[in-house]
């Protein structure tokens, strides 16, 4: 009875200690493994597809290839191939050897790829040099400037800082280094690469727009940026340096035509209005004292001139048309042509007032009554009329207070009623109620045909 390895008719076989022939089984000698086919013959010097449909290679002495192996073909050429711990040949895969080098094995032949590309399962790419080692770092391949990470995988759609501290961006589709163009990085920010592929930094003018990039080359948006010269610019939501009025975080700023923030001065706006920017470049609003002048700025930062302002406490002020200074002890003309008078505190007077020897009247909104009848708000309900030009109280004369309605005002400026001796005429004046359009208040007035008759006689 034979046992162990035997060569019969030039073929190798193996018999177990009980004399049974080993068939369709692997045999290990402690170092290598051997395979005996279903007819008992040892497989050697060939590829063999087992029942698991995987391919393995057995050398001339029959031992199975494991790991990186050199395979000699029938025509004498050699190829590097890779087999896993179970001897299964691996294809379309990148393998890192014991020295840390990455190799790639062709998807059809399983041969180690050299001087060519290899695509791995996740769709990324490697490039193998003439030693079959995946290249890393910056590379120029077929005229293209490319970059591969430490695992040999080609970088696409990323900005990379190389060992020299240089930043470059590699196209999302081709992987080629981007030059003279924009690139969007992983966090959604943008950079612009110059002719050498270096990202621009600082303030730059691109396609006629003033932009700004940080030290990492990322474009800044929605931010105030201080430049090296100490000036400040604002980048809007498109990253463009803004000019004119800008509202930022509920504060109003102004930027000159060069995009630089205006500080510590008045600035004339395109519409001819003015604003004042403080030390921080924030537009003044509300009542302000600047250079000794009492001024006022509306909620948009525009200085009020030639107009009134109603304060929270109900007082009314007026600001002049030239300097915009708060007016005191003088008349101020409003945009609608009406007038108001400001006292020594700069507050608009209301009601009956004697100013410069004239008896005048001002409504509750501060506007002077002119060419209108006014009913005294006291319990007397006396009607007065004020001259259309001067606004002075009318006395001792007739005045038309409404269309077809006349009244006579005595020495005190009060409209009289009842039987009256006026001039050489005895008249009787009847009290009527009409409405004054300007205020929509009820107004006591007087009119009868006798008045009209007397007027015609006087004429």
PDB file of N, CA and C in Angstrom, residues 195-236:
ATOM      1  N   UNK A 195      -3.488  82.314 -13.333  1.00  0.00           N
ATOM      2  CA  UNK A 195      -2.892  81.629 -14.473  1.00  0.00           C
ATOM      3  C   UNK A 195      -2.015  80.444 -14.065  1.00  0.00           C
ATOM      4  N   UNK A 196      -1.475  80.487 -12.835  1.00  0.00           N
ATOM      5  CA  UNK A 196      -0.642  79.392 -12.337  1.00  0.00           C
ATOM      6  C   UNK A 196      -1.423  78.424 -11.457  1.00  0.00           C
ATOM      7  N   UNK A 197      -2.729  78.642 -11.369  1.00  0.00           N
ATOM      8  CA  UNK A 197      -3.552  77.759 -10.555  1.00  0.00           C
ATOM      9  C   UNK A 197      -3.543  78.113  -9.084  1.00  0.00           C
ATOM     10  N   UNK A 198      -2.965  79.281  -8.737  1.00  0.00           N
ATOM     11  CA  UNK A 198      -2.946  79.708  -7.343  1.00  0.00           C
ATOM     12  C   UNK A 198      -4.194  80.527  -7.038  1.00  0.00           C
ATOM     13  N   UNK A 199      -4.829  80.308  -5.886  1.00  0.00           N
ATOM     14  CA  UNK A 199      -6.032  81.077  -5.562  1.00  0.00           C
ATOM     15  C   UNK A 199      -5.682  82.527  -5.236  1.00  0.00           C
ATOM     16  N   UNK A 200      -6.512  83.437  -5.708  1.00  0.00           N
ATOM     17  CA  UNK A 200      -6.323  84.841  -5.381  1.00  0.00           C
ATOM     18  C   UNK A 200      -6.691  85.093  -3.931  1.00  0.00           C
ATOM     19  N   UNK A 201      -6.036  86.042  -3.306  1.00  0.00           N
ATOM     20  CA  UNK A 201      -6.354  86.445  -1.939  1.00  0.00           C
ATOM     21  C   UNK A 201      -6.467  87.958  -1.880  1.00  0.00           C
ATOM     22  N   UNK A 202      -7.134  88.451  -0.830  1.00  0.00           N
ATOM     23  CA  UNK A 202      -7.291  89.887  -0.665  1.00  0.00           C
ATOM     24  C   UNK A 202      -8.293  90.464  -1.632  1.00  0.00           C
ATOM     25  N   UNK A 203      -8.235  91.791  -1.808  1.00  0.00           N
ATOM     26  CA  UNK A 203      -9.174  92.484  -2.698  1.00  0.00           C
ATOM     27  C   UNK A 203      -8.740  92.303  -4.146  1.00  0.00           C
ATOM     28  N   UNK A 204      -9.692  91.919  -4.992  1.00  0.00           N
ATOM     29  CA  UNK A 204      -9.404  91.643  -6.396  1.00  0.00           C
ATOM     30  C   UNK A 204     -10.528  92.197  -7.262  1.00  0.00           C
ATOM     31  N   UNK A 205     -10.174  92.562  -8.501  1.00  0.00           N
ATOM     32  CA  UNK A 205     -11.195  92.987  -9.466  1.00  0.00           C
ATOM     33  C   UNK A 205     -11.270  91.941 -10.554  1.00  0.00           C
ATOM     34  N   UNK A 206     -12.435  91.288 -10.667  1.00  0.00           N
ATOM     35  CA  UNK A 206     -12.629  90.202 -11.634  1.00  0.00           C
ATOM     36  C   UNK A 206     -13.886  90.508 -12.432  1.00  0.00           C
ATOM     37  N   UNK A 207     -13.746  90.528 -13.746  1.00  0.00           N
ATOM     38  CA  UNK A 207     -14.877  90.823 -14.632  1.00  0.00           C
ATOM     39  C   UNK A 207     -15.568  92.125 -14.234  1.00  0.00           C
ATOM     40  N   UNK A 208     -14.761  93.117 -13.838  1.00  0.00           N
ATOM     41  CA  UNK A 208     -15.295  94.429 -13.512  1.00  0.00           C
ATOM     42  C   UNK A 208     -15.897  94.548 -12.129  1.00  0.00           C
ATOM     43  N   UNK A 209     -15.877  93.461 -11.351  1.00  0.00           N
ATOM     44  CA  UNK A 209     -16.450  93.492 -10.007  1.00  0.00           C
ATOM     45  C   UNK A 209     -15.344  93.442  -8.958  1.00  0.00           C
ATOM     46  N   UNK A 210     -15.521  94.247  -7.902  1.00  0.00           N
ATOM     47  CA  UNK A 210     -14.549  94.261  -6.809  1.00  0.00           C
ATOM     48  C   UNK A 210     -14.941  93.188  -5.796  1.00  0.00           C
ATOM     49  N   UNK A 211     -14.042  92.209  -5.595  1.00  0.00           N
ATOM     50  CA  UNK A 211     -14.306  91.060  -4.732  1.00  0.00           C
ATOM     51  C   UNK A 211     -13.206  90.949  -3.677  1.00  0.00           C
ATOM     52  N   UNK A 212     -13.415  90.038  -2.717  1.00  0.00           N
ATOM     53  CA  UNK A 212     -12.402  89.851  -1.671  1.00  0.00           C
ATOM     54  C   UNK A 212     -12.313  88.365  -1.312  1.00  0.00           C
ATOM     55  N   UNK A 213     -11.062  87.903  -1.131  1.00  0.00           N
ATOM     56  CA  UNK A 213     -10.799  86.499  -0.793  1.00  0.00           C
ATOM     57  C   UNK A 213      -9.924  86.450   0.455  1.00  0.00           C
ATOM     58  N   UNK A 214     -10.214  85.480   1.347  1.00  0.00           N
ATOM     59  CA  UNK A 214      -9.407  85.378   2.569  1.00  0.00           C
ATOM     60  C   UNK A 214      -8.057  84.715   2.275  1.00  0.00           C
ATOM     61  N   UNK A 215      -7.274  84.509   3.340  1.00  0.00           N
ATOM     62  CA  UNK A 215      -5.923  83.970   3.150  1.00  0.00           C
ATOM     63  C   UNK A 215      -5.929  82.561   2.575  1.00  0.00           C
ATOM     64  N   UNK A 216      -7.050  81.845   2.756  1.00  0.00           N
ATOM     65  CA  UNK A 216      -7.156  80.496   2.202  1.00  0.00           C
ATOM     66  C   UNK A 216      -7.697  80.522   0.770  1.00  0.00           C
ATOM     67  N   UNK A 217      -7.953  81.729   0.248  1.00  0.00           N
ATOM     68  CA  UNK A 217      -8.435  81.863  -1.121  1.00  0.00           C
ATOM     69  C   UNK A 217      -9.939  81.784  -1.259  1.00  0.00           C
ATOM     70  N   UNK A 218     -10.669  81.690  -0.140  1.00  0.00           N
ATOM     71  CA  UNK A 218     -12.125  81.580  -0.218  1.00  0.00           C
ATOM     72  C   UNK A 218     -12.763  82.964  -0.305  1.00  0.00           C
ATOM     73  N   UNK A 219     -13.736  83.083  -1.209  1.00  0.00           N
ATOM     74  CA  UNK A 219     -14.416  84.357  -1.397  1.00  0.00           C
ATOM     75  C   UNK A 219     -15.275  84.683  -0.178  1.00  0.00           C
ATOM     76  N   UNK A 220     -15.204  85.934   0.255  1.00  0.00           N
ATOM     77  CA  UNK A 220     -15.978  86.396   1.406  1.00  0.00           C
ATOM     78  C   UNK A 220     -17.285  87.008   0.927  1.00  0.00           C
ATOM     79  N   UNK A 221     -18.381  86.666   1.617  1.00  0.00           N
ATOM     80  CA  UNK A 221     -19.697  87.204   1.299  1.00  0.00           C
ATOM     81  C   UNK A 221     -20.393  87.632   2.588  1.00  0.00           C
ATOM     82  N   UNK A 222     -21.288  88.622   2.456  1.00  0.00           N
ATOM     83  CA  UNK A 222     -22.093  89.085   3.594  1.00  0.00           C
ATOM     84  C   UNK A 222     -21.225  89.459   4.798  1.00  0.00           C
ATOM     85  N   UNK A 223     -20.218  90.264   4.570  1.00  0.00           N
ATOM     86  CA  UNK A 223     -19.320  90.615   5.675  1.00  0.00           C
ATOM     87  C   UNK A 223     -18.655  91.957   5.443  1.00  0.00           C
ATOM     88  N   UNK A 224     -18.352  92.629   6.566  1.00  0.00           N
ATOM     89  CA  UNK A 224     -17.527  93.830   6.535  1.00  0.00           C
ATOM     90  C   UNK A 224     -16.073  93.394   6.655  1.00  0.00           C
ATOM     91  N   UNK A 225     -15.208  93.920   5.800  1.00  0.00           N
ATOM     92  CA  UNK A 225     -13.800  93.531   5.780  1.00  0.00           C
ATOM     93  C   UNK A 225     -12.928  94.780   5.872  1.00  0.00           C
ATOM     94  N   UNK A 226     -11.964  94.751   6.799  1.00  0.00           N
ATOM     95  CA  UNK A 226     -11.015  95.854   6.915  1.00  0.00           C
ATOM     96  C   UNK A 226      -9.807  95.554   6.043  1.00  0.00           C
ATOM     97  N   UNK A 227      -9.454  96.510   5.163  1.00  0.00           N
ATOM     98  CA  UNK A 227      -8.323  96.347   4.251  1.00  0.00           C
ATOM     99  C   UNK A 227      -7.031  96.780   4.917  1.00  0.00           C
ATOM    100  N   UNK A 228      -5.927  96.484   4.255  1.00  0.00           N
ATOM    101  CA  UNK A 228      -4.614  96.811   4.803  1.00  0.00           C
ATOM    102  C   UNK A 228      -4.436  98.313   4.996  1.00  0.00           C
ATOM    103  N   UNK A 229      -5.112  99.126   4.186  1.00  0.00           N
ATOM    104  CA  UNK A 229      -4.969 100.572   4.319  1.00  0.00           C
ATOM    105  C   UNK A 229      -5.847 101.152   5.419  1.00  0.00           C
ATOM    106  N   UNK A 230      -6.545 100.271   6.170  1.00  0.00           N
ATOM    107  CA  UNK A 230      -7.377 100.713   7.284  1.00  0.00           C
ATOM    108  C   UNK A 230      -8.817 100.986   6.908  1.00  0.00           C
ATOM    109  N   UNK A 231      -9.124 101.049   5.620  1.00  0.00           N
ATOM    110  CA  UNK A 231     -10.502 101.282   5.192  1.00  0.00           C
ATOM    111  C   UNK A 231     -11.299  99.979   5.277  1.00  0.00           C
ATOM    112  N   UNK A 232     -12.614 100.133   5.222  1.00  0.00           N
ATOM    113  CA  UNK A 232     -13.505  98.977   5.348  1.00  0.00           C
ATOM    114  C   UNK A 232     -14.411  98.897   4.137  1.00  0.00           C
ATOM    115  N   UNK A 233     -14.626  97.677   3.651  1.00  0.00           N
ATOM    116  CA  UNK A 233     -15.561  97.443   2.552  1.00  0.00           C
ATOM    117  C   UNK A 233     -16.626  96.457   3.017  1.00  0.00           C
ATOM    118  N   UNK A 234     -17.727  96.415   2.276  1.00  0.00           N
ATOM    119  CA  UNK A 234     -18.786  95.445   2.587  1.00  0.00           C
ATOM    120  C   UNK A 234     -19.020  94.567   1.370  1.00  0.00           C
ATOM    121  N   UNK A 235     -18.989  93.257   1.577  1.00  0.00           N
ATOM    122  CA  UNK A 235     -19.253  92.278   0.518  1.00  0.00           C
ATOM    123  C   UNK A 235     -20.684  91.790   0.659  1.00  0.00           C
ATOM    124  N   UNK A 236     -21.482  91.949  -0.383  1.00  0.00           N
ATOM    125  CA  UNK A 236     -22.888  91.545  -0.311  1.00  0.00           C
ATOM    126  C   UNK A 236     -23.046  90.034  -0.472  1.00  0.00           C
TER     127      UNK A 236
END
